[in-house]
Each structure stands twice: as C-alpha cells, then as structure tokens.
C-alpha cells in the first residue's frame, strides 16, 4: 500500500509553477568569451571542493600499504660479517671499539663479536629497507597526485567544451559569471555541464530557485549539484526530480544538509534512490534531516524506497521541527511510519503557524512602537522647526525694524541737510540782494554828486 503525506507549504513562492520558470532566449553576443564566463573552473581551491567526486579518484589512493609496495627480497643482498674469519687481534680491536671487555679465549670472544655483527647487520638492513620503502611510497604518492591533476585538468577541459558547444549554456554562464541571472531558473544541462553548473552555484548569490528535473542526469551529476549546497547561501528551492540520482546524490545531499541553512524546498521525486545498496546513504540522509532546521518541504514521491528506509525516515522526521510538507507516495512504507510522519508534520505545522502568528504580532507591536517613535520624532521635529521659525521670524522682524529705523534716520538727516542747504541759499540770496542794493545806492549817490558838480 502506498500513501502520500502532503501539506501545502506556507511560504508562497515555494509554489512556483513550471510556466513561471524563466527560460533564457536563444541568443549570445559575439563579444562573449568562454574564458571570461568559466573563470571559476580554473579555481584550484574550488576544484578541490569537488575533487572527491571526480571519477577515477578512488583508484588514485595515496594511503599506501608498505607491504604492498616492496619486500626485503627486492633490496640488494647485504652479506653478514663472519667473526671467525678475523684474527685474534682484530677480534680484540672490535670488542674494544664497542666497549666490551675481552674474555681471553678466541672462540668465546669470536662468538661475542659475531653477535654484535648480527645485531648491527639486522639494524642496517632494516634502515635500508625503510629508506627504500619510503622512497617508493613517496614516488607512489607523487604518481597518484599527478594522476589526480591530470583527471582534474581533463575534467575542466570537458566542462569547457560542453559549454562552448551549447550557445544556450554559453548565455547562461555569461549571466552566472556576472551575477545577473534570473532569480528563478530552469537550466538544461547534461552530466558534464552539470559539474560546471555546480561549481558556479558554489558562490552564486543570485539564484533562489533552480529546476533541473527530468533531464536524465546521472547519479554523479546529482552528487555534484548537491555538493554546491555546502557553500551556497542563496538557493531556497531545488528541484531534482525525474533523473537517475541514487546513493552518491543521497550521500552528497546529506553532507550538505548538515551545514546548509538556506534551502527550504527539495524535490527528489521519481529518482531511483534505492536502486543500489543505499542503506548507509539513507541512514546518513535521515540523520541530516534530523539535524536540519531550515528545510520545510521534501518530496520523495516514487523513489522506490522500502520498509527499512521508511523506518529510518520516520524516525528522523519525528525529531525534525521544521518540515511541514513531505511527499512519500508510491514507496513501500509501513502505515505506522506514515502515521509517525503525519503526526510530526501536524505538530510542526501548528507550531509554525503559532510561531508565524507570534512573529506577526511581535512585528506588529514593533511596527506600532516604531510608528509611535516616528510620530513622536516628527512632532518633536515640527516643534523644533516651529521654534526655529519663531526665532528666525523674530530676528527678521528685529532686522526689519532696525532697517526701518536706519531708513527714517537717513531720511531725517537728508531733510535736515536739505533744509540747511535751503537756509544757506536763502541767506546767500539775501546777502546778494543786500549787496546789490548797496551798490545801487552807491551808484545813485555817485550820480547825484556828479550832477551837483
């Protein structure tokens, strides 16, 4: 019996329909260069983050077993020294050189010297063996590193070639490199270009919703895309349904969900998650779900999961406090596990609604406080502006009065000066008239005197 447990996500944008997903127009400028758009592929630190997923890396094992590289038979034969071939004088010299007191009998002293020779020979052979093995281990590690570097270089070459051969991808990576891509994207990729996309997503701060469903991607491609979630802090919705994702993807997703704090919607529907021996991966994925506190919606619809997977998932979901929507239809889960999930999802949904209501109330109170503070600040500002206006108006009136007083004084002074000038003119006219009359009298007097003569 298959049962689907589903609750509608509370966050509105998680219900994005396929018709609303942005598809990039099939165009590309001639000035776009592949090197500029795929600069991140040459980042060695970034490649190192994904190197463990590279095909062939498992064969480049640097944990070398000493016994598997060389044995004592591969070393040059070093003959032991024979003390019986030495003279008595030589034996005494060897004993003295080693600080051993001679006994005085040739056979006994020769045996003691032989024991020293045997011990020294064993230590010498051991040192030479260790030196030879260390050299071979070092060489094996160097060869492994060279193979890894070659694999990484070939991987980068393949990724760049896959992008350059697809103008649509070329346009997408141009937008990704400039952080100008749409917020909600559906990017058509294959197994090779998915690796490049995963590396681009590693530090992308633009895309919030990504859809790569129904593209027939391999399990390794899913592992790459999932690995990017370990560092990505922008992606909120990820749709991975309708591909061939399995144990590698689950393991990579689990590693990412332990540290990711932004992803809220994850769809793995119609993926053969149980086609391989995925017990360990399901267990790891369940543990990640248990510790993750951000994911709210998960789709495992038609993933071929069995009873044991259902038990592990129900156990982890029963301890999860953030999930409110889980789709598990067309899997062979036990009804008791379904009931456990349903009960916990109900609890989570109620707690979420209560928390949102409380947050809304707190937000409303905060807004009220802020509004009151703004109103008080506005009134205070208006009062301050009014006081400043009154002070300025008083200064203006005082200045106007001062100017009017100065004007009146200037006019009064001008009138006084005019009056003084008129008085001066009148005085001068009177003096002129007086002088003229005086001159007339003198002329008249002179004429009269002339007439008398």
PDB file of C-alpha atoms in Angstrom, residues 83 86 90-92 94-95 98 108-118:
ATOM      1  CA  UNK A  83      83.824 -13.130  13.083  1.00  0.00           C
ATOM      2  CA  UNK A  86      89.131 -12.434  11.867  1.00  0.00           C
ATOM      3  CA  UNK A  90      91.059  -7.979  15.019  1.00  0.00           C
ATOM      4  CA  UNK A  91      88.575  -9.550  17.439  1.00  0.00           C
ATOM      5  CA  UNK A  92      90.131  -7.716  20.394  1.00  0.00           C
ATOM      6  CA  UNK A  94      86.304  -4.960  17.583  1.00  0.00           C
ATOM      7  CA  UNK A  95      85.487  -5.674  21.227  1.00  0.00           C
ATOM      8  CA  UNK A  98      82.328  -1.478  21.199  1.00  0.00           C
ATOM      9  CA  UNK A 108      84.275 -17.042  23.205  1.00  0.00           C
ATOM     10  CA  UNK A 109      85.373 -13.593  22.052  1.00  0.00           C
ATOM     11  CA  UNK A 110      84.615 -14.515  18.429  1.00  0.00           C
ATOM     12  CA  UNK A 111      81.038 -15.505  19.392  1.00  0.00           C
ATOM     13  CA  UNK A 112      80.542 -12.208  21.210  1.00  0.00           C
ATOM     14  CA  UNK A 113      81.807 -10.263  18.209  1.00  0.00           C
ATOM     15  CA  UNK A 114      79.564 -12.330  15.901  1.00  0.00           C
ATOM     16  CA  UNK A 115      76.512 -11.466  17.996  1.00  0.00           C
ATOM     17  CA  UNK A 116      77.388  -7.755  17.620  1.00  0.00           C
ATOM     18  CA  UNK A 117      77.851  -8.246  13.862  1.00  0.00           C
ATOM     19  CA  UNK A 118      74.452  -9.969  13.576  1.00  0.00           C
TER      20      UNK A 118
END
